[in-house]
């Protein structure tokens, strides 16, 4: 235990060095060793402007984050600018540029497309701002100092395990007919979600326990542009009418609740029995569905916890202290491994919902109805 703590402290220190180096030094020179001295002034003003660039409202977690950031940053004494980019990537690029022009000391980014923000974030970093990737990794740029998220690969692992468990519980003996759904290809999270799930499911596909009747098993084939329910539903409709005939569909791997409910709707409209469907986000409609015995599982990623951790990191930066890092190897963005603080996602089924949501005043009451 002691050893682990020491390792974490060391990792944290390494991360902090990288962090201060990255916020002050751009352009690929190898002056990282001097990074430790770059915070000589230490931190920034206690009432500094903090920009938070959120993506589109593709799931409830983003909507929750908005108010939590406004309230939490204000309470901490900062001046928050929190913005959604509902019309897309260009809007988000413009917002980040404006945050930099307004002198933001930290820019928190939940990217729509993690690969399209390089020049805006480089400009932010050049202005002296620190950049924190929030929930979604920012790819292919040096101009991201740290990543705060729930462990995305683990989310996928839990989804894969839940699918297998649900099939065994609700669909008798295998083999089972299943279909796979992945998230939006522009979201850096979609691949680790899918890879985590496939690390559990692929061996069962290989040994014949699971049969993907459509034959669509690659990420490209199963991805859902923009995380849009109608895209997932249309694809499921096509698969059901084209590949299933009178066969049953026993299970669907879905990366989140919105797409899971779309799959349930498609199957119901095709007149088939309710399959075992996974999800993520603990959205109100899905929690109700799980309690009612329809959707099989979701994931709880408490947005309050994620926002609170992000604000904690901003406060550390403000004081010129080391930010908290607990992972320095998992998230390579194509240019560097981004020092991360990863939180633990929880699997939720009908069986443990009341227990998992015990401290959530919105979700717990749904488990008591
Ligand atoms: C988030 C998920 C969410 C999805 C769609 C992902 O980046 O991690 O929680 O379901 O975006 O909004």
XYZ file of C-alpha atoms and ligand atoms in Angstrom:
381
model
C 0.000 0.000 0.000
C 2.816 2.340 0.978
C 4.571 1.502 -2.253
C 1.485 2.363 -4.256
C 1.060 5.685 -2.504
C 4.687 6.527 -3.155
C 4.282 5.597 -6.810
C 1.219 7.776 -7.110
C 2.959 10.708 -5.490
C 5.875 10.227 -7.881
C 3.498 9.994 -10.825
C 1.792 13.133 -9.608
C 5.059 14.993 -9.416
C 6.041 13.831 -12.899
C 2.667 14.911 -14.188
C 3.024 18.283 -12.548
C 6.391 18.837 -14.159
C 4.945 18.007 -17.537
C 2.022 20.246 -16.811
C 3.881 23.357 -15.912
C 6.224 22.695 -18.807
C 3.415 22.392 -21.259
C 1.568 25.483 -20.256
C 4.599 27.680 -20.662
C 6.515 26.072 -23.474
C 5.211 25.368 -26.941
C 6.768 24.526 -30.241
C 8.394 21.175 -29.623
C 11.685 22.281 -28.128
C 13.105 19.842 -25.654
C 13.262 22.131 -22.671
C 11.057 19.958 -20.490
C 13.815 19.723 -17.822
C 13.481 23.418 -17.176
C 9.743 23.068 -16.832
C 9.884 22.829 -13.066
C 11.076 26.383 -12.819
C 8.502 27.804 -15.164
C 5.970 28.349 -12.422
C 8.344 30.703 -10.605
C 5.513 33.243 -10.398
C 3.331 30.338 -9.305
C -0.238 30.046 -10.385
C -2.554 32.886 -11.327
C -5.075 35.298 -9.855
C -7.618 33.865 -7.435
C -10.456 35.504 -9.376
C -9.148 34.477 -12.800
C -11.330 33.751 -15.789
C -11.801 30.028 -16.454
C -13.201 28.886 -19.796
C -15.208 25.686 -20.061
C -15.942 24.582 -23.636
C -18.601 21.865 -23.675
C -19.696 19.875 -26.757
C -23.306 19.340 -27.854
C -25.998 18.165 -25.459
C -25.751 14.562 -26.671
C -26.449 13.130 -23.224
C -27.628 14.329 -19.816
C -24.145 14.316 -18.276
C -23.144 17.356 -20.365
C -26.225 19.301 -19.349
C -25.534 18.534 -15.683
C -21.902 19.606 -16.084
C -22.843 23.089 -17.283
C -24.556 24.177 -14.072
C -22.061 22.351 -11.867
C -19.179 24.234 -13.505
C -20.917 27.612 -13.270
C -21.804 27.089 -9.597
C -18.584 25.371 -8.533
C -16.212 27.813 -10.231
C -18.161 30.818 -8.969
C -18.136 29.443 -5.453
C -14.370 28.919 -5.706
C -13.989 32.625 -6.544
C -13.312 32.314 -10.275
C -14.984 34.017 -13.201
C -16.436 31.181 -15.306
C -17.298 31.251 -19.012
C -19.166 28.016 -19.724
C -20.373 27.396 -23.268
C -21.933 24.630 -25.346
C -21.127 24.387 -29.048
C -24.470 23.141 -30.272
C -23.834 23.932 -33.902
C -20.584 22.005 -34.111
C -16.817 22.044 -34.371
C -16.397 25.529 -35.863
C -18.446 27.047 -33.075
C -16.321 25.264 -30.475
C -13.108 26.453 -32.153
C -14.405 30.044 -32.094
C -15.434 29.768 -28.452
C -12.006 28.539 -27.387
C -10.351 31.341 -29.329
C -12.630 33.882 -27.632
C -11.867 32.414 -24.192
C -8.162 32.880 -24.900
C -8.760 36.469 -26.027
C -10.667 37.090 -22.805
C -7.569 36.044 -20.886
C -8.722 32.690 -19.491
C -6.082 31.183 -17.191
C -7.405 27.661 -17.693
C -9.447 26.259 -20.539
C -11.409 23.086 -19.821
C -12.431 21.277 -22.988
C -15.066 18.627 -23.590
C -14.281 18.275 -27.284
C -16.836 17.589 -29.985
C -14.055 16.374 -32.247
C -10.891 15.736 -30.270
C -8.699 16.067 -33.360
C -9.903 19.466 -34.559
C -8.812 21.805 -31.773
C -5.028 21.801 -32.167
C -4.458 25.363 -33.382
C -6.956 26.942 -30.957
C -5.451 25.085 -27.994
C -1.916 25.908 -29.091
C -2.879 29.584 -29.149
C -4.407 29.201 -25.684
C -1.247 27.562 -24.366
C 0.925 30.234 -25.980
C -1.091 32.851 -24.125
C -0.100 31.088 -20.890
C -3.360 29.235 -20.268
C -3.393 25.662 -19.005
C -5.588 23.247 -20.940
C -7.510 20.448 -19.237
C -9.259 17.819 -21.370
C -12.538 17.038 -19.637
C -14.184 13.612 -20.087
C -12.957 13.360 -23.711
C -9.284 13.307 -24.663
C -7.913 15.965 -27.015
C -5.847 14.291 -29.736
C -2.757 15.052 -31.821
C -1.596 18.122 -29.947
C 0.993 18.939 -27.361
C -1.240 21.736 -26.059
C -3.149 19.696 -23.509
C -1.773 19.620 -19.991
C -3.931 17.020 -18.344
C -6.980 14.812 -18.710
C -9.727 14.347 -16.120
C -12.198 11.569 -16.887
C -13.752 8.310 -15.863
C -11.702 5.359 -17.067
C -13.152 4.897 -20.561
C -11.655 1.483 -21.323
C -13.045 0.207 -18.029
C -16.486 1.556 -18.986
C -16.332 -0.697 -22.052
C -15.143 -3.700 -20.041
C -18.077 -3.272 -17.641
C -20.499 -3.012 -20.574
C -19.149 -6.198 -22.157
C -19.381 -8.068 -18.848
C -22.909 -6.789 -18.238
C -24.017 -7.987 -21.668
C -22.733 -11.512 -20.941
C -24.270 -11.525 -17.482
C -27.628 -10.266 -18.790
C -27.728 -12.883 -21.538
C -27.081 -15.678 -19.052
C -29.728 -14.307 -16.677
C -32.464 -13.506 -19.159
C -31.947 -15.544 -22.312
C -31.167 -19.062 -21.128
C -28.457 -21.118 -22.775
C -26.437 -19.711 -25.708
C -25.484 -19.273 -28.429
C -26.891 -15.750 -28.431
C -27.633 -13.455 -31.357
C -26.239 -9.999 -30.692
C -25.523 -6.684 -32.401
C -22.890 -4.091 -31.580
C -23.231 -0.309 -31.443
C -20.353 2.142 -30.921
C -20.276 5.895 -30.284
C -19.401 8.756 -32.588
C -16.133 8.328 -34.506
C -15.036 11.941 -33.822
C -15.262 11.444 -30.022
C -11.965 10.105 -28.672
C -13.900 8.121 -26.053
C -15.723 5.959 -28.550
C -12.717 3.765 -29.344
C -11.722 2.924 -25.755
C -15.387 2.217 -24.932
C -15.597 -0.192 -27.877
C -12.178 -1.752 -27.326
C -12.903 -2.295 -23.642
C -16.161 -4.059 -24.482
C -14.595 -6.137 -27.258
C -11.815 -7.264 -24.931
C -14.586 -9.161 -23.146
C -16.846 -10.051 -26.099
C -14.375 -11.001 -28.857
C -13.341 -14.317 -27.233
C -17.029 -15.211 -26.933
C -17.599 -14.340 -30.591
C -14.587 -16.447 -31.506
C -15.819 -19.486 -29.557
C -19.341 -19.229 -30.985
C -21.146 -18.239 -27.753
C -22.062 -14.915 -29.363
C -23.191 -14.573 -32.969
C -23.207 -11.127 -34.566
C -25.893 -11.941 -37.121
C -25.322 -8.826 -39.270
C -21.628 -9.640 -39.480
C -20.863 -6.013 -38.533
C -18.089 -6.159 -35.958
C -15.564 -3.449 -36.847
C -15.655 -0.061 -35.148
C -16.215 1.668 -38.505
C -19.230 -0.515 -39.240
C -20.907 -0.043 -35.878
C -20.065 3.622 -35.047
C -22.901 6.143 -34.640
C -22.223 9.577 -36.113
C -22.823 12.401 -33.622
C -24.040 9.965 -30.932
C -27.463 10.506 -32.517
C -30.314 8.180 -31.512
C -31.895 8.355 -34.964
C -28.678 7.100 -36.586
C -28.453 4.097 -34.270
C -32.155 3.362 -34.660
C -31.993 3.504 -38.462
C -29.051 1.122 -38.497
C -30.825 -1.326 -36.167
C -34.014 -1.131 -38.289
C -31.998 -2.015 -41.391
C -30.223 -4.886 -39.656
C -33.428 -6.328 -38.224
C -35.284 -6.240 -41.526
C -32.289 -7.345 -43.590
C -30.622 -10.025 -41.463
C -33.025 -11.355 -38.851
C -36.255 -12.564 -40.453
C -37.997 -14.455 -37.662
C -34.812 -14.944 -35.623
C -34.567 -13.425 -32.155
C -32.079 -10.704 -31.259
C -30.910 -11.576 -27.740
C -28.567 -8.740 -26.891
C -27.212 -5.350 -27.960
C -23.954 -3.794 -26.848
C -24.773 -0.099 -26.622
C -22.142 2.456 -25.553
C -24.631 4.776 -23.877
C -28.208 5.126 -22.701
C -29.427 7.318 -25.556
C -28.357 4.755 -28.140
C -29.510 1.845 -25.966
C -33.035 3.257 -25.841
C -32.905 3.728 -29.621
C -32.069 0.025 -29.993
C -34.913 -0.961 -27.656
C -37.340 1.134 -29.723
C -36.161 -0.432 -32.968
C -36.548 -3.975 -31.631
C -39.994 -3.234 -30.174
C -41.120 -1.804 -33.517
C -39.905 -4.962 -35.228
C -42.204 -6.907 -32.892
C -39.420 -8.866 -31.232
C -38.819 -9.674 -27.561
C -36.842 -7.179 -25.463
C -33.126 -7.922 -25.839
C -30.481 -7.443 -23.152
C -29.249 -3.884 -23.786
C -26.343 -2.115 -22.106
C -25.874 1.633 -21.643
C -23.969 4.410 -19.922
C -24.675 7.721 -18.170
C -27.522 6.791 -15.810
C -29.971 8.964 -17.701
C -33.341 9.321 -15.981
C -35.309 7.475 -18.708
C -32.849 4.601 -18.691
C -32.783 4.271 -14.922
C -36.591 4.025 -15.008
C -36.306 1.416 -17.754
C -33.764 -0.607 -15.762
C -35.927 -0.498 -12.642
C -38.868 -1.674 -14.793
C -36.797 -4.616 -16.079
C -36.359 -3.428 -19.682
C -32.879 -1.944 -20.332
C -30.423 -4.268 -18.629
C -27.585 -2.041 -17.454
C -26.081 1.412 -17.403
C -22.907 2.969 -16.042
C -22.783 5.523 -13.265
C -20.234 8.266 -13.865
C -21.211 10.800 -11.235
C -20.896 14.143 -13.013
C -20.704 15.944 -9.661
C -17.533 13.992 -8.902
C -15.964 14.692 -12.305
C -16.638 18.425 -12.172
C -15.466 18.636 -8.549
C -12.191 16.898 -9.445
C -11.671 19.269 -12.379
C -12.223 22.292 -10.156
C -9.796 20.830 -7.630
C -7.165 20.640 -10.384
C -7.852 24.262 -11.361
C -7.455 25.354 -7.731
C -4.116 23.559 -7.522
C -2.950 25.333 -10.695
C -4.161 28.645 -9.310
C -2.001 28.211 -6.216
C 0.955 27.076 -8.311
C 0.730 23.623 -6.740
C 1.043 20.235 -8.361
C -2.198 19.006 -9.873
C -3.402 15.570 -8.848
C -2.463 12.819 -11.327
C -3.104 9.090 -10.894
C -2.290 7.772 -14.364
C 0.669 8.556 -16.583
C 0.436 5.784 -19.152
C -3.063 5.123 -20.443
C -3.940 8.130 -22.592
C -1.574 8.657 -25.492
C -3.067 11.380 -27.683
C -0.812 10.693 -30.659
C 1.765 13.311 -29.641
C 2.258 12.549 -25.967
C 0.891 10.558 -23.073
C -1.404 12.979 -21.318
C -1.101 12.898 -17.497
C -4.515 11.929 -16.235
C -6.728 11.739 -13.221
C -9.089 8.833 -13.812
C -12.197 8.172 -11.759
C -13.838 4.767 -11.405
C -17.067 4.052 -13.306
C -19.679 1.777 -11.730
C -21.932 -0.755 -13.432
C -25.633 -0.507 -12.564
C -28.321 -3.163 -13.035
C -31.782 -3.601 -11.516
C -30.144 -5.504 -8.699
C -27.753 -2.823 -7.402
C -29.393 0.424 -8.609
C -30.671 1.518 -5.173
C -27.272 0.873 -3.643
C -25.255 2.687 -6.334
C -27.566 5.712 -6.418
C -27.940 5.928 -2.625
C -26.358 9.418 -2.520
C -27.933 10.751 -5.691
C -31.041 12.743 -4.908
C -32.310 12.582 -8.499
C -31.722 8.914 -9.239
C -32.253 7.204 -5.895
C -35.997 8.057 -5.737
C -36.460 6.349 -9.126
C -35.304 3.081 -7.605
C -37.987 3.275 -4.917
C -41.022 3.556 -7.234
C -19.212 10.543 -22.792
C -20.397 9.655 -22.562
C -21.592 10.141 -23.385
C -21.212 10.423 -24.815
C -22.326 11.092 -25.585
C -18.963 10.601 -24.265
O -17.810 11.290 -24.563
O -18.102 10.037 -22.102
O -20.704 9.667 -21.200
O -22.604 9.184 -23.377
O -20.080 11.228 -24.861
O -22.656 12.330 -25.055
